[in-house]
Amino acid sequence: MRPLLLVFSDLDGSLLDHHSYDFDAALGQLEALDRAGIPLILATSKTRAEIEPLRRRLGNCHPFIAENGAAVFVPEGYFPVTPEDTLRRFGYCVRTFAAPRDYWLTLLDEVGCRFPGEFIGFQAAGVDGIATMTGLDATAAAGANQRDYSEPVRWLGSEARRQEFVAALVDAGARVQQGGRFMAVSGDCDKGQALRWLRNVFLAQHPARVVHDLAIGDSGNDRDMLEVAETALLIRSPVHPFPALQRKEGVWHSEAMGPGGWAEGVERWLQRYHIEHEE
């Protein structure tokens, strides 16, 4: 029986170009995954509101991981049996791993009074501020601000004070994950935990098949996902080094950046399973 192949991919800086957010360089391998029937599971810091338009552009109908692993969204009817521990919302079976956004906003207010003027969160920045910080247009920035389980923060102070800020948030019960531009404040969740849960759901639905999975990412908030997948593809970034991993085996580093590196790694991975010539 053919193994079950799964691809878990970060977006910004990986499938999407760090500066332009386009994915043209990856189109060939996106089509190869689609022809082979291999689920591409988007795993990102982005919100559901941001991910859904991109899924439509990609023609992607598979589950996705939002807000750095705070929730997994499985389209209703995707599996014959509804996954356990999920709630039906927005046309999905949703597995949550973090408290709602309001909880983290309150915590940031409590901790933030000790760091005045040294950080700004998305809610405080508003749509215009998010657009300025990210380069997104107003519609996309509004989607980025429609958060359910986390709050992105841009640090404005010194590195020493940033470390104090993060320590204070952690002491207050938050988990802080550093991405390419922002740190995400949320609960005890990450992309790795979400990947493991979803992989187990696939295994439960296909108990006779062996799973081989590939995780793709370029920054610190991808580290947990890259650690737990069978194969980790680290994408070269124009703005920061590869994330450091504890594992040594099964780790690939792309030569090209962004979607070019994504395509390079996915092609190599498909060749491992002799998928490249399938129609």
Short mmCIF file of the C-alpha atoms (twelve columns), coordinates in Angstrom:
data_MODEL
# 
_entry.id   MODEL 
# 
loop_
_atom_site.group_PDB 
_atom_site.id 
_atom_site.type_symbol 
_atom_site.label_atom_id 
_atom_site.label_alt_id 
_atom_site.label_comp_id 
_atom_site.label_asym_id 
_atom_site.label_seq_id 
_atom_site.Cartn_x 
_atom_site.Cartn_y 
_atom_site.Cartn_z 
_atom_site.pdbx_PDB_model_num 
ATOM 1   C CA . MET A 1   0.000   0.000  0.000   1 
ATOM 2   C CA . ARG A 2   1.297   3.432  -0.926  1 
ATOM 3   C CA . PRO A 3   2.402   5.530  2.084   1 
ATOM 4   C CA . LEU A 4   0.447   8.582  3.102   1 
ATOM 5   C CA . LEU A 5   2.501   11.675 2.277   1 
ATOM 6   C CA . LEU A 6   1.848   15.013 4.019   1 
ATOM 7   C CA . VAL A 7   3.440   18.440 3.572   1 
ATOM 8   C CA . PHE A 8   3.196   21.037 6.359   1 
ATOM 9   C CA . SER A 9   4.318   24.454 5.161   1 
ATOM 10  C CA . ASP A 10  4.936   27.852 6.674   1 
ATOM 11  C CA . LEU A 11  3.876   30.798 4.504   1 
ATOM 12  C CA . ASP A 12  5.769   34.094 4.951   1 
ATOM 13  C CA . GLY A 13  9.386   33.642 3.884   1 
ATOM 14  C CA . SER A 14  8.761   30.024 2.843   1 
ATOM 15  C CA . LEU A 15  5.969   29.413 0.325   1 
ATOM 16  C CA . LEU A 16  5.476   33.187 0.080   1 
ATOM 17  C CA . ASP A 17  8.304   35.572 -0.805  1 
ATOM 18  C CA . HIS A 18  9.434   37.585 2.217   1 
ATOM 19  C CA . HIS A 19  9.005   40.914 0.442   1 
ATOM 20  C CA . SER A 20  6.398   40.458 -2.308  1 
ATOM 21  C CA . TYR A 21  4.313   37.621 -0.800  1 
ATOM 22  C CA . ASP A 22  4.092   35.925 -4.214  1 
ATOM 23  C CA . PHE A 23  4.569   32.184 -4.774  1 
ATOM 24  C CA . ASP A 24  5.176   32.029 -8.529  1 
ATOM 25  C CA . ALA A 25  8.489   30.187 -8.138  1 
ATOM 26  C CA . ALA A 26  6.686   27.348 -6.348  1 
ATOM 27  C CA . LEU A 27  3.883   26.823 -8.895  1 
ATOM 28  C CA . GLY A 28  5.441   23.776 -10.541 1 
ATOM 29  C CA . GLN A 29  5.787   21.862 -7.295  1 
ATOM 30  C CA . LEU A 30  2.397   23.002 -6.030  1 
ATOM 31  C CA . GLU A 31  0.945   21.407 -9.159  1 
ATOM 32  C CA . ALA A 32  3.038   18.280 -8.581  1 
ATOM 33  C CA . LEU A 33  1.624   17.890 -5.062  1 
ATOM 34  C CA . ASP A 34  -1.892  18.367 -6.383  1 
ATOM 35  C CA . ARG A 35  -1.435  15.795 -9.176  1 
ATOM 36  C CA . ALA A 36  -0.106  13.282 -6.667  1 
ATOM 37  C CA . GLY A 37  -2.963  13.891 -4.229  1 
ATOM 38  C CA . ILE A 38  -0.586  14.936 -1.440  1 
ATOM 39  C CA . PRO A 39  -2.210  17.260 1.122   1 
ATOM 40  C CA . LEU A 40  -0.490  20.625 1.494   1 
ATOM 41  C CA . ILE A 41  -1.279  21.763 5.028   1 
ATOM 42  C CA . LEU A 42  -0.581  25.445 5.574   1 
ATOM 43  C CA . ALA A 43  0.936   26.082 9.022   1 
ATOM 44  C CA . THR A 44  1.348   29.754 9.726   1 
ATOM 45  C CA . SER A 45  1.109   32.661 12.132  1 
ATOM 46  C CA . LYS A 46  -1.642  34.047 9.911   1 
ATOM 47  C CA . THR A 47  -5.304  34.111 10.881  1 
ATOM 48  C CA . ARG A 48  -8.144  32.119 9.394   1 
ATOM 49  C CA . ALA A 49  -9.305  35.331 7.688   1 
ATOM 50  C CA . GLU A 50  -5.902  35.676 5.997   1 
ATOM 51  C CA . ILE A 51  -5.514  32.006 5.111   1 
ATOM 52  C CA . GLU A 52  -8.879  31.482 3.419   1 
ATOM 53  C CA . PRO A 53  -8.253  33.863 0.456   1 
ATOM 54  C CA . LEU A 54  -4.830  32.306 -0.060  1 
ATOM 55  C CA . ARG A 55  -6.301  28.807 -0.014  1 
ATOM 56  C CA . ARG A 56  -8.702  29.900 -2.746  1 
ATOM 57  C CA . ARG A 57  -5.793  31.242 -4.828  1 
ATOM 58  C CA . LEU A 58  -3.920  27.980 -4.318  1 
ATOM 59  C CA . GLY A 59  -6.966  25.791 -4.925  1 
ATOM 60  C CA . ASN A 60  -6.221  24.250 -1.537  1 
ATOM 61  C CA . CYS A 61  -8.990  22.290 0.204   1 
ATOM 62  C CA . HIS A 62  -6.964  20.717 3.011   1 
ATOM 63  C CA . PRO A 63  -6.833  21.381 6.770   1 
ATOM 64  C CA . PHE A 64  -4.665  24.244 7.987   1 
ATOM 65  C CA . ILE A 65  -2.897  25.384 11.135  1 
ATOM 66  C CA . ALA A 66  -3.463  29.020 12.131  1 
ATOM 67  C CA . GLU A 67  -1.910  31.510 14.547  1 
ATOM 68  C CA . ASN A 68  1.291   29.550 15.210  1 
ATOM 69  C CA . GLY A 69  -0.505  26.356 16.176  1 
ATOM 70  C CA . ALA A 70  -3.217  27.922 18.337  1 
ATOM 71  C CA . ALA A 71  -5.895  26.175 16.248  1 
ATOM 72  C CA . VAL A 72  -6.281  23.546 13.539  1 
ATOM 73  C CA . PHE A 73  -9.117  24.010 11.039  1 
ATOM 74  C CA . VAL A 74  -10.386 20.847 9.331   1 
ATOM 75  C CA . PRO A 75  -13.023 21.451 6.623   1 
ATOM 76  C CA . GLU A 76  -16.307 19.778 7.558   1 
ATOM 77  C CA . GLY A 77  -16.629 16.469 5.709   1 
ATOM 78  C CA . TYR A 78  -12.896 16.293 4.925   1 
ATOM 79  C CA . PHE A 79  -12.588 13.072 6.929   1 
ATOM 80  C CA . PRO A 80  -15.238 10.325 6.997   1 
ATOM 81  C CA . VAL A 81  -15.176 10.487 10.808  1 
ATOM 82  C CA . THR A 82  -15.195 13.853 12.587  1 
ATOM 83  C CA . PRO A 83  -11.952 14.267 14.572  1 
ATOM 84  C CA . GLU A 84  -12.305 14.098 18.331  1 
ATOM 85  C CA . ASP A 85  -11.990 17.200 20.545  1 
ATOM 86  C CA . THR A 86  -13.196 19.567 17.820  1 
ATOM 87  C CA . LEU A 87  -15.966 22.143 17.667  1 
ATOM 88  C CA . ARG A 88  -17.858 23.092 14.516  1 
ATOM 89  C CA . ARG A 89  -17.271 26.735 13.572  1 
ATOM 90  C CA . PHE A 90  -17.200 28.631 10.256  1 
ATOM 91  C CA . GLY A 91  -17.643 25.405 8.255   1 
ATOM 92  C CA . TYR A 92  -14.721 23.664 9.966   1 
ATOM 93  C CA . CYS A 93  -14.098 21.189 12.742  1 
ATOM 94  C CA . VAL A 94  -11.782 23.296 14.926  1 
ATOM 95  C CA . ARG A 95  -9.274  21.967 17.441  1 
ATOM 96  C CA . THR A 96  -8.058  24.775 19.698  1 
ATOM 97  C CA . PHE A 97  -4.880  24.824 21.783  1 
ATOM 98  C CA . ALA A 98  -5.015  28.349 23.259  1 
ATOM 99  C CA . ALA A 99  -7.299  30.765 25.087  1 
ATOM 100 C CA . PRO A 100 -9.125  33.476 23.105  1 
ATOM 101 C CA . ARG A 101 -7.381  36.664 21.990  1 
ATOM 102 C CA . ASP A 102 -9.041  38.817 24.656  1 
ATOM 103 C CA . TYR A 103 -7.242  36.845 27.342  1 
ATOM 104 C CA . TRP A 104 -3.838  37.651 25.820  1 
ATOM 105 C CA . LEU A 105 -4.742  41.307 25.259  1 
ATOM 106 C CA . THR A 106 -5.577  41.636 28.959  1 
ATOM 107 C CA . LEU A 107 -2.329  39.971 29.918  1 
ATOM 108 C CA . LEU A 108 -0.378  42.294 27.611  1 
ATOM 109 C CA . ASP A 109 -2.048  45.290 29.230  1 
ATOM 110 C CA . GLU A 110 -1.026  44.054 32.663  1 
ATOM 111 C CA . VAL A 111 2.584   43.265 31.745  1 
ATOM 112 C CA . GLY A 112 2.982   46.099 29.232  1 
ATOM 113 C CA . CYS A 113 2.603   48.880 31.783  1 
ATOM 114 C CA . ARG A 114 6.201   48.099 32.792  1 
ATOM 115 C CA . PHE A 115 7.405   48.603 29.197  1 
ATOM 116 C CA . PRO A 116 5.722   51.826 28.002  1 
ATOM 117 C CA . GLY A 117 6.472   52.793 24.401  1 
ATOM 118 C CA . GLU A 118 8.676   49.735 23.863  1 
ATOM 119 C CA . PHE A 119 6.236   47.570 21.915  1 
ATOM 120 C CA . ILE A 120 3.079   47.732 19.853  1 
ATOM 121 C CA . GLY A 121 0.521   45.008 19.273  1 
ATOM 122 C CA . PHE A 122 -1.757  44.576 16.281  1 
ATOM 123 C CA . GLN A 123 -4.882  45.713 18.093  1 
ATOM 124 C CA . ALA A 124 -3.220  48.932 19.233  1 
ATOM 125 C CA . ALA A 125 -1.681  49.542 15.795  1 
ATOM 126 C CA . GLY A 126 -4.979  49.120 13.966  1 
ATOM 127 C CA . VAL A 127 -5.348  48.397 10.260  1 
ATOM 128 C CA . ASP A 128 -3.251  51.394 9.148   1 
ATOM 129 C CA . GLY A 129 -0.443  50.547 11.540  1 
ATOM 130 C CA . ILE A 130 -0.433  46.891 10.541  1 
ATOM 131 C CA . ALA A 131 -0.290  47.902 6.874   1 
ATOM 132 C CA . THR A 132 2.694   50.166 7.586   1 
ATOM 133 C CA . MET A 133 4.542   47.481 9.567   1 
ATOM 134 C CA . THR A 134 3.916   44.660 7.092   1 
ATOM 135 C CA . GLY A 135 3.497   46.263 3.660   1 
ATOM 136 C CA . LEU A 136 0.059   44.655 3.345   1 
ATOM 137 C CA . ASP A 137 -2.809  46.505 1.734   1 
ATOM 138 C CA . ALA A 138 -5.739  47.603 3.907   1 
ATOM 139 C CA . THR A 139 -7.846  44.511 3.159   1 
ATOM 140 C CA . ALA A 140 -5.030  42.126 3.999   1 
ATOM 141 C CA . ALA A 141 -4.101  44.124 7.095   1 
ATOM 142 C CA . ALA A 142 -7.704  43.902 8.301   1 
ATOM 143 C CA . GLY A 143 -7.526  40.130 7.879   1 
ATOM 144 C CA . ALA A 144 -4.303  40.034 9.881   1 
ATOM 145 C CA . ASN A 145 -6.112  41.807 12.713  1 
ATOM 146 C CA . GLN A 146 -9.007  39.313 12.792  1 
ATOM 147 C CA . ARG A 147 -7.287  37.145 15.346  1 
ATOM 148 C CA . ASP A 148 -8.955  34.504 17.482  1 
ATOM 149 C CA . TYR A 149 -6.258  33.053 19.766  1 
ATOM 150 C CA . SER A 150 -3.143  35.253 19.840  1 
ATOM 151 C CA . GLU A 151 -1.698  38.758 19.575  1 
ATOM 152 C CA . PRO A 152 1.334   39.665 17.429  1 
ATOM 153 C CA . VAL A 153 3.696   42.218 18.947  1 
ATOM 154 C CA . ARG A 154 6.413   44.304 17.347  1 
ATOM 155 C CA . TRP A 155 9.258   45.069 19.732  1 
ATOM 156 C CA . LEU A 156 10.617  48.640 19.589  1 
ATOM 157 C CA . GLY A 157 13.087  48.680 22.472  1 
ATOM 158 C CA . SER A 158 16.536  47.256 23.138  1 
ATOM 159 C CA . GLU A 159 17.398  43.567 23.011  1 
ATOM 160 C CA . ALA A 160 18.031  43.464 26.768  1 
ATOM 161 C CA . ARG A 161 14.616  44.932 27.470  1 
ATOM 162 C CA . ARG A 162 13.033  42.560 24.949  1 
ATOM 163 C CA . GLN A 163 14.362  39.639 26.941  1 
ATOM 164 C CA . GLU A 164 12.898  41.137 30.121  1 
ATOM 165 C CA . PHE A 165 9.562   41.638 28.355  1 
ATOM 166 C CA . VAL A 166 9.436   38.052 27.127  1 
ATOM 167 C CA . ALA A 167 10.393  36.735 30.569  1 
ATOM 168 C CA . ALA A 168 7.616   38.774 32.173  1 
ATOM 169 C CA . LEU A 169 5.051   37.409 29.715  1 
ATOM 170 C CA . VAL A 170 6.223   33.845 30.283  1 
ATOM 171 C CA . ASP A 171 6.040   34.333 34.053  1 
ATOM 172 C CA . ALA A 172 2.453   35.514 33.564  1 
ATOM 173 C CA . GLY A 173 1.569   32.285 31.721  1 
ATOM 174 C CA . ALA A 174 2.043   33.189 28.061  1 
ATOM 175 C CA . ARG A 175 4.154   31.542 25.432  1 
ATOM 176 C CA . VAL A 176 6.045   33.924 23.142  1 
ATOM 177 C CA . GLN A 177 7.168   32.760 19.708  1 
ATOM 178 C CA . GLN A 178 9.481   34.893 17.579  1 
ATOM 179 C CA . GLY A 179 8.662   34.985 13.885  1 
ATOM 180 C CA . GLY A 180 10.373  36.826 11.070  1 
ATOM 181 C CA . ARG A 181 8.979   40.261 12.044  1 
ATOM 182 C CA . PHE A 182 6.825   39.850 15.131  1 
ATOM 183 C CA . MET A 183 6.571   37.876 18.308  1 
ATOM 184 C CA . ALA A 184 3.294   36.071 18.868  1 
ATOM 185 C CA . VAL A 185 1.837   36.063 22.361  1 
ATOM 186 C CA . SER A 186 -0.472  33.117 23.025  1 
ATOM 187 C CA . GLY A 187 -0.859  29.960 25.081  1 
ATOM 188 C CA . ASP A 188 1.137   26.776 25.425  1 
ATOM 189 C CA . CYS A 189 0.825   25.897 21.761  1 
ATOM 190 C CA . ASP A 190 3.045   25.715 18.697  1 
ATOM 191 C CA . LYS A 191 3.069   24.418 15.146  1 
ATOM 192 C CA . GLY A 192 4.728   21.177 16.256  1 
ATOM 193 C CA . GLN A 193 1.948   20.294 18.672  1 
ATOM 194 C CA . ALA A 194 -0.638  21.073 15.999  1 
ATOM 195 C CA . LEU A 195 1.272   19.004 13.427  1 
ATOM 196 C CA . ARG A 196 1.374   15.984 15.752  1 
ATOM 197 C CA . TRP A 197 -2.351  16.230 16.452  1 
ATOM 198 C CA . LEU A 198 -3.276  16.477 12.777  1 
ATOM 199 C CA . ARG A 199 -0.852  13.727 11.764  1 
ATOM 200 C CA . ASN A 200 -2.519  11.452 14.327  1 
ATOM 201 C CA . VAL A 201 -5.921  12.337 12.875  1 
ATOM 202 C CA . PHE A 202 -4.709  11.297 9.406   1 
ATOM 203 C CA . LEU A 203 -3.310  8.071  10.880  1 
ATOM 204 C CA . ALA A 204 -6.597  7.313  12.631  1 
ATOM 205 C CA . GLN A 205 -8.446  7.787  9.340   1 
ATOM 206 C CA . HIS A 206 -5.898  5.632  7.425   1 
ATOM 207 C CA . PRO A 207 -4.693  3.063  9.999   1 
ATOM 208 C CA . ALA A 208 -3.137  0.697  7.449   1 
ATOM 209 C CA . ARG A 209 -0.851  3.322  5.892   1 
ATOM 210 C CA . VAL A 210 2.574   4.583  6.892   1 
ATOM 211 C CA . VAL A 211 2.910   8.380  7.088   1 
ATOM 212 C CA . HIS A 212 5.893   10.309 5.731   1 
ATOM 213 C CA . ASP A 213 5.732   14.023 6.393   1 
ATOM 214 C CA . LEU A 214 7.729   17.072 5.380   1 
ATOM 215 C CA . ALA A 215 7.726   20.301 7.396   1 
ATOM 216 C CA . ILE A 216 8.878   23.532 5.740   1 
ATOM 217 C CA . GLY A 217 9.822   26.758 7.502   1 
ATOM 218 C CA . ASP A 218 12.303  29.600 7.742   1 
ATOM 219 C CA . SER A 219 12.098  31.152 11.225  1 
ATOM 220 C CA . GLY A 220 11.932  30.567 14.955  1 
ATOM 221 C CA . ASN A 221 8.187   30.017 15.153  1 
ATOM 222 C CA . ASP A 222 8.612   27.062 12.751  1 
ATOM 223 C CA . ARG A 223 11.186  25.335 14.963  1 
ATOM 224 C CA . ASP A 224 8.808   23.013 16.833  1 
ATOM 225 C CA . MET A 225 7.204   21.867 13.588  1 
ATOM 226 C CA . LEU A 226 10.597  21.315 11.987  1 
ATOM 227 C CA . GLU A 227 11.708  19.237 14.978  1 
ATOM 228 C CA . VAL A 228 8.799   16.779 14.915  1 
ATOM 229 C CA . ALA A 229 8.280   16.059 11.195  1 
ATOM 230 C CA . GLU A 230 10.110  13.153 9.611   1 
ATOM 231 C CA . THR A 231 11.914  15.533 7.231   1 
ATOM 232 C CA . ALA A 232 12.591  19.217 7.909   1 
ATOM 233 C CA . LEU A 233 13.201  21.676 5.072   1 
ATOM 234 C CA . LEU A 234 14.720  24.957 6.251   1 
ATOM 235 C CA . ILE A 235 14.256  27.808 3.787   1 
ATOM 236 C CA . ARG A 236 17.036  30.351 3.306   1 
ATOM 237 C CA . SER A 237 15.923  33.846 4.334   1 
ATOM 238 C CA . PRO A 238 17.135  37.226 3.068   1 
ATOM 239 C CA . VAL A 239 16.809  38.761 6.541   1 
ATOM 240 C CA . HIS A 240 17.806  36.186 9.172   1 
ATOM 241 C CA . PRO A 241 19.771  32.939 9.562   1 
ATOM 242 C CA . PHE A 242 18.276  29.457 9.438   1 
ATOM 243 C CA . PRO A 243 16.468  28.536 12.667  1 
ATOM 244 C CA . ALA A 244 18.673  26.381 14.904  1 
ATOM 245 C CA . LEU A 245 17.390  22.839 15.441  1 
ATOM 246 C CA . GLN A 246 18.383  20.215 18.004  1 
ATOM 247 C CA . ARG A 247 17.950  17.391 15.514  1 
ATOM 248 C CA . LYS A 248 20.662  16.527 12.995  1 
ATOM 249 C CA . GLU A 249 19.120  13.786 10.866  1 
ATOM 250 C CA . GLY A 250 16.575  14.480 8.160   1 
ATOM 251 C CA . VAL A 251 17.322  18.204 7.996   1 
ATOM 252 C CA . TRP A 252 17.632  19.932 4.613   1 
ATOM 253 C CA . HIS A 253 18.664  23.522 3.895   1 
ATOM 254 C CA . SER A 254 17.567  25.225 0.698   1 
ATOM 255 C CA . GLU A 255 20.005  27.090 -1.530  1 
ATOM 256 C CA . ALA A 256 17.389  29.446 -2.981  1 
ATOM 257 C CA . MET A 257 15.298  31.784 -0.870  1 
ATOM 258 C CA . GLY A 258 11.549  31.811 -0.258  1 
ATOM 259 C CA . PRO A 259 9.346   30.026 -2.793  1 
ATOM 260 C CA . GLY A 260 12.358  29.153 -4.944  1 
ATOM 261 C CA . GLY A 261 13.874  27.258 -2.026  1 
ATOM 262 C CA . TRP A 262 10.465  25.786 -1.235  1 
ATOM 263 C CA . ALA A 263 10.197  24.357 -4.751  1 
ATOM 264 C CA . GLU A 264 13.767  23.080 -4.617  1 
ATOM 265 C CA . GLY A 265 13.124  21.146 -1.403  1 
ATOM 266 C CA . VAL A 266 9.701   19.800 -2.341  1 
ATOM 267 C CA . GLU A 267 11.065  18.502 -5.650  1 
ATOM 268 C CA . ARG A 268 13.840  16.673 -3.804  1 
ATOM 269 C CA . TRP A 269 11.337  15.205 -1.337  1 
ATOM 270 C CA . LEU A 270 8.982   14.024 -4.093  1 
ATOM 271 C CA . GLN A 271 11.880  12.379 -5.901  1 
ATOM 272 C CA . ARG A 272 12.563  10.369 -2.738  1 
ATOM 273 C CA . TYR A 273 9.138   8.754  -3.158  1 
ATOM 274 C CA . HIS A 274 9.342   8.541  -6.965  1 
ATOM 275 C CA . ILE A 275 6.479   10.997 -7.384  1 
ATOM 276 C CA . GLU A 276 8.119   13.262 -9.958  1 
ATOM 277 C CA . HIS A 277 6.838   11.352 -13.013 1 
ATOM 278 C CA . GLU A 278 3.299   10.688 -11.795 1 
ATOM 279 C CA . GLU A 279 0.469   12.289 -13.766 1 
# 
